[in-house]
């Protein structure tokens, strides 16, 4: 699997777009919310409360996507680079974990040994277990708890990592701004192509072959929920009234038109997502969301980056 990789380099203009307030109010708050939500989900699984389990899984999806949207820790220390794929294998793993999980459920092997792969303990595996299996079955319930606790441990590792490398993030706001914009652009590409285009049949890979069940959380019906969370997090990055963000710095560099275009595309994407259900990817609503997220990516990649004084190099983009 190859990924879109965008490397952003500095040129002559000094850009300090994000700082301590952004770190504390976005990075830290979002990871702490994700930890709280997985803890609540563990409690609900222990109590076998099926109604609350399904609601709380949706909350975990939303908060995890917020963490993933601004995941910078791997840039601060490469030892943390792979943690997101230990939590989430969407588009990052070609194996079908569903028959593997079925085999584990139907075997008598000790669960710790049977669930030896990272992919068996991801949020994708948890979705399959919670929404297709009987949680009153003791082995299924134990599997759900093992997965949820594994996710919690990785989220705690992320929180500890951010606290450990907070000073590195803050000592160079210029560097922090670069890796944040890099993350924003790469994430917007994945949103447009993987989460919308592949489903709507508008991406190169699945041109004219729409399929709602290709959506990220088709089993639980949380795909639109995940997209909304990603877009809401982007608002935190470019259009917050509470701290200096990319919108503020863009205006300082006389890029009012460019940032207004980005905010307009982001607002349109949010409105389009809010107007969708899980089954709307393959109709005109899905096409509208694809178009608005495409405008958003162009606004970031072509206009905003140039005005902020960054130079980009796309190293690898296979359209997959």
Coordinates of C-alpha atoms in Angstrom, one line a residue:
X1 CA 0.0 0.0 0.0
X2 CA 1.4 3.3 -0.9
X3 CA 0.3 6.7 0.5
X4 CA 0.1 10.2 -0.6
X5 CA 3.1 11.9 1.0
X6 CA 3.5 15.6 0.9
X7 CA 6.7 17.1 2.2
X8 CA 6.5 20.8 3.0
X9 CA 9.7 22.9 3.1
X10 CA 10.2 26.4 4.4
X11 CA 11.2 29.2 2.2
X12 CA 12.0 32.8 3.2
X13 CA 8.8 33.7 5.1
X14 CA 8.7 32.9 8.7
X15 CA 5.4 31.3 9.7
X16 CA 4.3 30.9 13.2
X17 CA 0.7 29.7 13.0
X18 CA 0.1 27.4 15.9
X19 CA 1.4 27.5 19.5
X20 CA 0.6 26.5 23.0
X21 CA -3.1 27.3 23.0
X22 CA -3.6 25.2 19.9
X23 CA -1.6 22.3 21.4
X24 CA -3.5 22.4 24.7
X25 CA -7.0 23.2 23.4
X26 CA -7.0 20.9 20.4
X27 CA -4.3 18.2 20.5
X28 CA -4.5 17.5 24.2
X29 CA -8.3 18.0 24.6
X30 CA -9.1 15.7 21.7
X31 CA -6.9 12.8 22.9
X32 CA -8.3 13.1 26.4
X33 CA -11.8 13.0 25.0
X34 CA -11.0 9.8 23.0
X35 CA -9.6 8.2 26.2
X36 CA -12.7 9.1 28.1
X37 CA -15.0 7.7 25.4
X38 CA -13.1 4.3 25.2
X39 CA -13.3 4.0 29.0
X40 CA -17.1 4.6 28.9
X41 CA -17.3 2.0 26.1
X42 CA -15.4 -0.5 28.2
X43 CA -17.8 0.1 31.1
X44 CA -20.8 -0.4 28.7
X45 CA -19.3 -3.7 27.4
X46 CA -18.8 -4.9 31.0
X47 CA -22.4 -4.2 31.7
X48 CA -23.6 -5.7 28.4
X49 CA -25.7 -2.6 27.7
X50 CA -26.2 -3.0 23.9
X51 CA -28.0 0.3 23.4
X52 CA -25.3 2.3 25.1
X53 CA -22.5 0.2 23.5
X54 CA -23.6 1.2 20.0
X55 CA -24.0 4.9 21.0
X56 CA -20.7 5.0 22.7
X57 CA -18.9 3.3 19.8
X58 CA -20.1 6.3 17.7
X59 CA -18.7 8.7 20.2
X60 CA -15.3 6.8 20.1
X61 CA -15.3 6.9 16.3
X62 CA -15.9 10.7 16.4
X63 CA -13.2 11.4 19.0
X64 CA -10.7 9.1 17.4
X65 CA -11.1 10.8 14.1
X66 CA -10.4 14.1 15.7
X67 CA -7.1 12.7 17.1
X68 CA -6.2 11.2 13.8
X69 CA -6.9 14.4 11.8
X70 CA -4.2 16.3 13.6
X71 CA -1.9 13.4 14.5
X72 CA 1.6 15.0 14.7
X73 CA 3.3 12.8 17.2
X74 CA 5.0 10.6 14.6
X75 CA 6.7 13.8 13.3
X76 CA 7.9 14.7 16.8
X77 CA 9.3 11.2 17.3
X78 CA 9.3 8.5 14.7
X79 CA 8.8 5.8 17.3
X80 CA 5.2 7.0 17.4
X81 CA 4.7 6.9 13.6
X82 CA 2.9 3.6 13.5
X83 CA 0.5 3.9 16.5
X84 CA -2.5 5.1 14.4
X85 CA -2.4 1.9 12.3
X86 CA -2.4 -0.2 15.5
X87 CA -5.7 1.5 16.3
X88 CA -7.2 1.8 12.8
X89 CA -6.5 -0.2 9.6
X90 CA -8.9 1.6 7.2
X91 CA -7.1 1.7 3.9
X92 CA -3.9 0.6 5.5
X93 CA -4.3 -3.1 5.5
X94 CA -5.5 -5.4 2.6
X95 CA -6.3 -8.4 4.8
X96 CA -10.0 -9.3 5.6
X97 CA -10.1 -9.6 9.4
X98 CA -13.7 -10.6 9.5
X99 CA -13.2 -14.4 8.7
X100 CA -10.1 -14.3 11.0
X101 CA -12.2 -13.0 13.9
X102 CA -14.9 -15.6 13.1
X103 CA -12.3 -18.3 13.4
X104 CA -11.1 -17.0 16.7
X105 CA -14.7 -16.8 18.1
X106 CA -15.3 -20.4 17.0
X107 CA -12.1 -21.9 18.3
X108 CA -11.0 -22.9 21.8
X109 CA -7.6 -21.2 21.6
X110 CA -6.6 -18.9 24.4
X111 CA -7.7 -15.4 23.3
X112 CA -4.4 -13.7 24.1
X113 CA -2.6 -16.0 21.7
X114 CA -5.4 -16.2 19.1
X115 CA -5.7 -12.4 18.8
X116 CA -2.0 -12.0 18.1
X117 CA -2.2 -9.5 15.2
X118 CA -2.5 -5.8 15.6
X119 CA -5.4 -5.8 13.2
X120 CA -7.4 -8.1 15.5
X121 CA -7.4 -5.3 18.1
X122 CA -8.3 -2.3 16.0
X123 CA -11.4 -0.1 16.0
X124 CA -12.3 -1.9 12.7
X125 CA -12.3 -5.3 14.5
X126 CA -14.2 -3.8 17.4
X127 CA -16.9 -2.5 15.0
X128 CA -17.3 -6.0 13.5
X129 CA -17.6 -7.6 17.0
X130 CA -19.9 -5.1 18.5
X131 CA -22.3 -4.8 15.6
X132 CA -22.5 -8.3 14.2
X133 CA -21.9 -10.6 17.1
X134 CA -23.8 -11.6 20.3
X135 CA -22.1 -9.9 23.2
X136 CA -23.9 -12.2 25.6
X137 CA -21.6 -14.9 24.4
X138 CA -18.7 -14.8 26.9
X139 CA -15.9 -15.3 24.4
X140 CA -17.3 -12.5 22.2
X141 CA -17.6 -10.2 25.1
X142 CA -14.0 -10.9 26.2
X143 CA -12.8 -10.2 22.7
X144 CA -14.6 -6.9 22.7
X145 CA -13.0 -6.0 26.0
X146 CA -9.5 -7.0 24.8
X147 CA -9.9 -4.8 21.7
X148 CA -11.3 -1.8 23.6
X149 CA -8.5 -2.0 26.2
X150 CA -5.9 -2.3 23.6
X151 CA -7.2 0.9 21.9
X152 CA -7.3 2.6 25.3
X153 CA -3.6 1.7 25.9
X154 CA -2.5 3.1 22.6
X155 CA -4.5 6.3 23.2
X156 CA -2.8 6.6 26.6
X157 CA 0.5 6.1 24.8
X158 CA -0.3 9.0 22.4
X159 CA -1.3 11.3 25.3
X160 CA 2.0 10.5 27.2
X161 CA 3.9 11.0 24.0
X162 CA 2.4 14.4 23.4
X163 CA 3.2 15.5 26.9
X164 CA 6.7 14.2 26.6
X165 CA 7.3 16.0 23.3
X166 CA 5.2 19.2 23.9
X167 CA 8.3 21.3 24.4
X168 CA 9.7 20.1 21.0
X169 CA 6.4 21.1 19.4
X170 CA 6.4 24.5 21.1
X171 CA 10.0 25.4 20.7
X172 CA 9.6 25.8 17.0
X173 CA 6.2 27.0 16.1
X174 CA 7.5 27.3 12.5
X175 CA 8.2 23.6 12.4
X176 CA 4.9 22.8 14.2
X177 CA 3.0 24.8 11.6
X178 CA 4.7 22.9 8.7
X179 CA 3.9 19.5 10.0
X180 CA 0.4 20.5 10.9
X181 CA -0.3 21.8 7.4
X182 CA 1.3 18.7 6.0
X183 CA -1.1 16.6 8.1
X184 CA -4.0 18.7 7.0
X185 CA -3.3 18.3 3.3
X186 CA -2.7 14.6 3.4
X187 CA -5.8 14.1 5.5
X188 CA -8.0 16.0 3.1
X189 CA -6.7 13.9 0.2
X190 CA -7.7 10.7 2.1
X191 CA -11.1 12.2 3.0
X192 CA -11.9 13.1 -0.6
X193 CA -10.5 10.0 -2.3
X194 CA -10.9 7.2 0.3
X195 CA -13.8 8.2 2.4
X196 CA -16.0 9.8 -0.2
X197 CA -14.7 9.1 -3.8
X198 CA -14.1 5.4 -3.4
X199 CA -17.6 5.0 -2.0
X200 CA -19.4 7.3 -4.5
X201 CA -17.6 5.8 -7.5
X202 CA -15.8 9.1 -8.3
X203 CA -12.2 8.1 -7.5
X204 CA -9.8 6.8 -10.1
X205 CA -9.7 3.4 -8.5
X206 CA -13.5 2.9 -8.4
X207 CA -14.6 5.1 -11.2
X208 CA -18.4 4.6 -11.9
X209 CA -18.5 1.7 -9.4
X210 CA -20.3 3.3 -6.4
X211 CA -20.8 1.1 -3.4
X212 CA -22.1 2.4 0.0
X213 CA -20.6 -0.7 1.7
X214 CA -17.1 0.6 0.8
X215 CA -17.6 3.4 3.4
X216 CA -15.3 3.5 6.4
X217 CA -17.8 2.4 9.0
X218 CA -20.5 0.7 6.8
X219 CA -21.1 -2.0 9.4
X220 CA -22.1 0.3 12.2
X221 CA -23.4 3.3 10.2
X222 CA -20.7 5.7 11.5
X223 CA -19.1 6.7 8.1
X224 CA -20.8 10.1 7.9
X225 CA -20.2 10.6 11.7
X226 CA -16.5 10.1 11.0
X227 CA -16.4 12.5 8.1
X228 CA -18.1 15.2 10.2
X229 CA -15.6 14.7 13.0
X230 CA -12.7 15.2 10.5
X231 CA -14.2 18.3 9.1
X232 CA -15.0 19.8 12.6
X233 CA -11.4 19.2 13.5
X234 CA -10.3 21.1 10.4
X235 CA -12.4 24.1 11.7
X236 CA -10.3 23.9 14.8
X237 CA -7.1 24.3 12.7
X238 CA -8.1 27.0 10.3
X239 CA -11.0 29.0 11.7
X240 CA -11.1 29.1 15.5
X241 CA -12.0 32.3 17.5
X242 CA -10.0 31.0 20.6
X243 CA -6.4 31.0 19.4
X244 CA -4.2 31.9 16.5
X245 CA -4.7 29.4 13.6
X246 CA -4.0 29.1 9.9
X247 CA -6.8 31.5 9.1
X248 CA -5.3 34.2 11.2
X249 CA -1.8 33.8 9.8
X250 CA -3.1 33.6 6.3
X251 CA -4.7 37.0 6.7
X252 CA -1.4 38.4 8.2
X253 CA 0.3 37.3 5.0
X254 CA -2.3 39.0 2.8
X255 CA -3.9 35.7 1.8
X256 CA -7.4 36.7 2.8
X257 CA -8.9 35.5 -0.5
X258 CA -7.2 32.1 -0.3
X259 CA -8.1 31.4 3.3
X260 CA -11.7 32.6 2.7
X261 CA -11.9 30.1 -0.2
X262 CA -10.6 27.3 2.1
X263 CA -13.1 28.2 4.9
X264 CA -15.9 28.4 2.3
X265 CA -15.1 25.0 1.0
X266 CA -14.8 23.6 4.5
X267 CA -18.2 25.1 5.5
X268 CA -19.8 23.7 2.3
X269 CA -18.3 20.3 3.1
X270 CA -19.7 20.4 6.6
X271 CA -23.2 21.4 5.2
X272 CA -23.1 18.6 2.6
X273 CA -22.0 16.0 5.2
X274 CA -24.8 17.2 7.6
X275 CA -27.3 16.7 4.8
X276 CA -26.3 13.1 4.2
X277 CA -27.2 9.7 5.6
X278 CA -25.1 6.6 5.4
X279 CA -26.8 5.6 2.1
X280 CA -26.3 8.9 0.3
X281 CA -22.7 8.4 -0.9
X282 CA -23.9 6.9 -4.2
X283 CA -26.3 9.7 -5.1
X284 CA -26.1 13.4 -5.8
X285 CA -25.4 14.2 -2.1
X286 CA -22.3 12.1 -2.2
X287 CA -21.2 13.8 -5.4
X288 CA -21.7 17.2 -3.7
X289 CA -19.5 16.2 -0.8
X290 CA -16.8 14.9 -3.1
X291 CA -16.9 18.2 -5.0
X292 CA -16.7 20.4 -1.9
X293 CA -13.9 18.3 -0.4
X294 CA -12.0 18.5 -3.7
X295 CA -12.3 22.4 -3.5
X296 CA -11.0 22.2 0.0
X297 CA -8.0 20.2 -0.9
X298 CA -7.1 22.5 -3.8
X299 CA -7.6 25.5 -1.5
X300 CA -5.0 24.0 1.0
X301 CA -2.6 22.6 -1.5
X302 CA -2.5 25.2 -4.2
X303 CA -3.5 28.5 -2.6
X304 CA -2.8 28.5 1.1
X305 CA 0.5 26.7 1.1
X306 CA 1.9 29.0 -1.5
X307 CA 0.8 32.1 0.3
X308 CA 2.2 30.9 3.6
X309 CA 5.6 30.5 2.0
X310 CA 5.8 26.7 1.9
X311 CA 7.1 24.6 -0.9
X312 CA 5.7 21.1 -1.4
X313 CA 7.0 18.0 -3.0
X314 CA 4.6 15.2 -3.7
X315 CA 6.7 12.1 -3.3
X316 CA 4.2 9.3 -3.9
X317 CA 0.6 9.4 -4.9
X318 CA -0.8 6.4 -6.6
X319 CA -4.5 7.2 -6.4
X320 CA -5.2 4.2 -4.2

